Tab-separated table of C-alpha atoms in Angstrom:
chain	number	residue	atom	x	y	z
A	587	UNK	CA	78.305	58.596	224.704
A	588	UNK	CA	80.009	61.506	222.984
A	589	UNK	CA	83.133	61.011	225.091
A	590	UNK	CA	83.286	57.347	224.153
A	591	UNK	CA	83.069	58.181	220.451
A	592	UNK	CA	85.785	60.814	220.810
A	593	UNK	CA	88.089	58.373	222.620
A	594	UNK	CA	87.517	55.635	220.031
A	595	UNK	CA	88.231	58.069	217.195
A	596	UNK	CA	91.473	59.128	218.873
A	597	UNK	CA	92.531	55.514	219.390
A	598	UNK	CA	91.743	54.708	215.748
A	599	UNK	CA	93.920	57.597	214.579
A	600	UNK	CA	96.830	56.795	216.871
A	601	UNK	CA	96.789	53.002	216.444
A	602	UNK	CA	98.729	52.940	213.131
A	603	UNK	CA	101.490	55.076	214.611
A	604	UNK	CA	102.004	52.836	217.633
A	605	UNK	CA	101.413	49.609	215.693
A	606	UNK	CA	104.260	50.423	213.285
A	607	UNK	CA	106.704	50.755	216.209
A	608	UNK	CA	105.713	47.551	218.022
A	609	UNK	CA	107.294	44.382	216.566
A	610	UNK	CA	104.809	41.630	215.948
A	611	UNK	CA	105.924	38.069	216.478
A	612	UNK	CA	103.801	35.258	215.287
A	613	UNK	CA	104.709	31.860	216.640
A	614	UNK	CA	104.028	29.091	214.219
A	615	UNK	CA	102.777	25.903	215.748
A	616	UNK	CA	102.962	22.595	214.024
A	617	UNK	CA	99.275	22.366	213.270
A	618	UNK	CA	98.776	26.064	212.316
A	619	UNK	CA	99.448	27.086	208.752
A	620	UNK	CA	100.347	30.766	208.117
A	621	UNK	CA	99.057	32.393	204.972
A	622	UNK	CA	100.178	35.633	203.384
A	623	UNK	CA	103.253	37.636	204.277
A	624	UNK	CA	104.373	37.092	207.837
A	625	UNK	CA	105.560	40.682	208.262
A	626	UNK	CA	102.087	42.190	207.918
A	627	UNK	CA	100.460	43.662	210.974
A	628	UNK	CA	97.077	42.504	212.280
A	629	UNK	CA	93.831	44.480	211.774
A	630	UNK	CA	94.917	45.993	208.456
A	631	UNK	CA	97.563	48.309	209.891
A	632	UNK	CA	100.259	47.183	207.528
A	633	UNK	CA	102.773	49.426	205.765
A	634	UNK	CA	100.609	49.506	202.625
A	635	UNK	CA	97.766	51.234	204.467
A	636	UNK	CA	97.282	54.998	204.215
A	637	UNK	CA	98.436	57.241	207.010
A	638	UNK	CA	95.919	58.995	209.298
A	639	UNK	CA	96.828	62.395	207.844
A	640	UNK	CA	95.912	61.190	204.363
A	641	UNK	CA	92.548	60.040	205.693
A	642	UNK	CA	91.956	63.456	207.277
A	643	UNK	CA	92.917	65.234	204.064
A	644	UNK	CA	90.393	63.127	202.187
A	645	UNK	CA	87.685	64.063	204.696
A	646	UNK	CA	88.203	67.775	204.000
A	647	UNK	CA	87.890	67.322	200.256
A	648	UNK	CA	84.752	68.811	198.711
A	649	UNK	CA	81.946	66.382	198.040
A	650	UNK	CA	80.695	65.806	194.539
A	651	UNK	CA	77.069	66.677	193.861
A	652	UNK	CA	75.001	65.158	191.111
A	653	UNK	CA	72.268	67.778	191.081
A	654	UNK	CA	72.426	71.536	191.571
A	655	UNK	CA	69.402	73.804	191.898
A	656	UNK	CA	69.672	77.532	191.489
A	657	UNK	CA	66.821	79.597	192.798
A	658	UNK	CA	66.715	83.199	191.810
A	659	UNK	CA	64.786	85.971	193.470
A	660	UNK	CA	64.759	89.379	191.833
A	661	UNK	CA	63.961	92.457	193.879
A	662	UNK	CA	63.346	95.709	192.005
A	663	UNK	CA	64.194	98.977	193.714
A	664	UNK	CA	62.273	102.083	192.711
A	665	UNK	CA	63.994	105.198	193.994
A	666	UNK	CA	62.536	108.656	194.473
A	667	UNK	CA	62.221	110.606	191.256
A	668	UNK	CA	65.148	112.988	190.816
A	669	UNK	CA	64.197	116.654	191.104
A	670	UNK	CA	65.532	117.295	187.610
A	671	UNK	CA	63.292	114.614	186.088
A	672	UNK	CA	60.239	115.921	187.945
A	673	UNK	CA	60.885	119.483	186.829
A	674	UNK	CA	61.475	118.369	183.231
A	675	UNK	CA	58.193	116.471	183.154
A	676	UNK	CA	56.338	119.444	184.570
A	677	UNK	CA	58.132	121.875	182.217
A	678	UNK	CA	57.030	119.917	179.171
A	679	UNK	CA	53.390	120.355	180.058
A	680	UNK	CA	51.785	123.043	177.932
A	681	UNK	CA	51.892	126.496	179.525
A	682	UNK	CA	48.468	127.445	180.737
A	683	UNK	CA	47.082	129.760	183.374
A	684	UNK	CA	47.792	128.804	186.968
A	685	UNK	CA	44.183	127.790	187.465
A	686	UNK	CA	45.040	124.273	186.304
A	687	UNK	CA	44.604	121.365	188.589
A	688	UNK	CA	44.935	117.648	188.243
A	689	UNK	CA	42.102	115.184	188.158
A	690	UNK	CA	42.331	111.465	188.688
A	691	UNK	CA	41.042	109.122	186.023
A	692	UNK	CA	40.771	105.366	186.274
A	693	UNK	CA	43.773	103.249	185.375
A	694	UNK	CA	44.334	99.508	184.955
A	695	UNK	CA	44.902	97.390	188.033
A	696	UNK	CA	48.484	96.640	186.985
A	697	UNK	CA	51.551	98.663	185.994
A	698	UNK	CA	54.745	97.391	184.361
A	699	UNK	CA	57.476	97.624	187.000
A	700	UNK	CA	60.094	98.521	184.382
A	701	UNK	CA	58.021	101.554	183.334
A	702	UNK	CA	58.235	103.189	186.777
A	703	UNK	CA	61.041	105.756	186.793
A	704	UNK	CA	60.544	107.235	190.246
A	705	UNK	CA	58.222	107.673	193.171
A	706	UNK	CA	57.266	110.512	195.482
A	707	UNK	CA	55.002	110.437	198.552
A	708	UNK	CA	51.831	112.525	198.265
A	709	UNK	CA	49.094	113.574	200.653
A	710	UNK	CA	47.447	110.953	202.794
A	711	UNK	CA	48.278	107.427	201.826
A	712	UNK	CA	49.141	107.995	198.156
A	713	UNK	CA	52.319	107.616	196.159
A	714	UNK	CA	52.975	109.448	192.905
A	715	UNK	CA	54.740	107.238	190.370
A	716	UNK	CA	56.452	108.737	187.323
A	717	UNK	CA	56.507	106.459	184.258
A	718	UNK	CA	58.476	106.200	181.029
A	719	UNK	CA	55.353	107.153	179.091
A	720	UNK	CA	55.482	110.558	180.815
A	721	UNK	CA	52.471	109.769	182.919
A	722	UNK	CA	51.977	110.433	186.588
A	723	UNK	CA	50.167	107.631	188.381
A	724	UNK	CA	48.669	107.821	191.829
A	725	UNK	CA	48.868	104.619	193.865
A	726	UNK	CA	46.562	104.482	196.861
A	727	UNK	CA	48.017	102.426	199.690
A	728	UNK	CA	46.138	100.392	202.299
A	729	UNK	CA	44.433	102.208	205.167
A	730	UNK	CA	47.130	101.321	207.681
A	731	UNK	CA	49.948	102.638	205.478
A	732	UNK	CA	51.459	106.100	205.405
A	733	UNK	CA	53.050	107.308	202.164
A	734	UNK	CA	55.768	109.197	204.078
A	735	UNK	CA	57.384	105.832	204.896
A	736	UNK	CA	58.267	105.598	201.182
A	737	UNK	CA	60.311	108.813	201.076
A	738	UNK	CA	63.390	106.836	199.968
A	739	UNK	CA	61.580	104.721	197.380
A	740	UNK	CA	60.433	101.147	197.649
A	741	UNK	CA	61.320	97.563	196.826
A	742	UNK	CA	58.993	95.146	195.097
A	743	UNK	CA	59.645	91.494	194.331
A	744	UNK	CA	59.483	90.918	190.581
A	745	UNK	CA	56.557	88.700	189.691
A	746	UNK	CA	56.444	86.273	186.781
A	747	UNK	CA	54.598	88.773	184.576
A	748	UNK	CA	56.836	91.730	185.571
A	749	UNK	CA	53.887	93.843	186.716
A	750	UNK	CA	52.899	95.578	189.924
A	751	UNK	CA	49.234	94.811	190.554
A	752	UNK	CA	46.514	95.934	192.948
A	753	UNK	CA	45.821	93.586	195.889
A	754	UNK	CA	48.629	91.237	194.810
A	755	UNK	CA	52.093	92.736	195.289
A	756	UNK	CA	53.580	94.287	198.395
A	757	UNK	CA	55.632	97.481	198.332
A	758	UNK	CA	58.391	97.435	200.923
A	759	UNK	CA	59.843	100.734	202.014
A	760	UNK	CA	63.489	101.081	202.919
A	761	UNK	CA	62.304	102.094	206.401
A	762	UNK	CA	60.684	98.677	206.892
A	763	UNK	CA	57.000	99.297	206.085
A	764	UNK	CA	55.135	96.820	203.879
A	765	UNK	CA	52.028	98.015	202.074
A	766	UNK	CA	49.648	96.807	199.420
A	767	UNK	CA	48.374	99.026	196.609
A	768	UNK	CA	44.576	99.232	196.682
A	769	UNK	CA	44.028	101.382	193.581
A	770	UNK	CA	45.860	102.979	190.649
A	771	UNK	CA	44.707	106.177	188.984
A	772	UNK	CA	46.279	108.483	186.420
A	773	UNK	CA	46.659	112.230	186.994
A	774	UNK	CA	45.439	114.385	184.125
A	775	UNK	CA	45.735	118.166	183.942
A	776	UNK	CA	42.354	119.896	183.780
A	777	UNK	CA	41.418	123.568	183.681
A	778	UNK	CA	38.986	124.940	186.233
């Protein structure tokens, strides 16, 4: 079937070339009346018809579209916090004896993605996130996730509200891991 279509297409393209070279003689009989110019060729292959190359050029022309839809997907990349930024944030903490430690206090279930400046893997399945408000947040990942997979930062698809929320958004590491945040907490310096 495909061969037949290919052969017919080839014949259709070559027919005007050969038809222009073959003289056409129309014998007029007494009872037959000829209408139109007698020099025209049968089947519409007259000299006024377009050439096959013009038809092919028209086929390659771009089509016009009446409707265009643009879909946009924004992926936010959060990179590891630079060492300088981490040391600056720690240097601005008030100087106290070395017996300080950090305690975790509850935090909302969502964080503005634009507020996250950097990320650093912590012990177990936790990520430390440094924010514009000079806070350090701890994000607990799902049980099957390992925070070390996020050593080079993470990607998160921007949601409609622009927030990263617990049990909703997936963090995707540059190494290929995909994890869900199960809990956010804020680290606060406490004295022992």
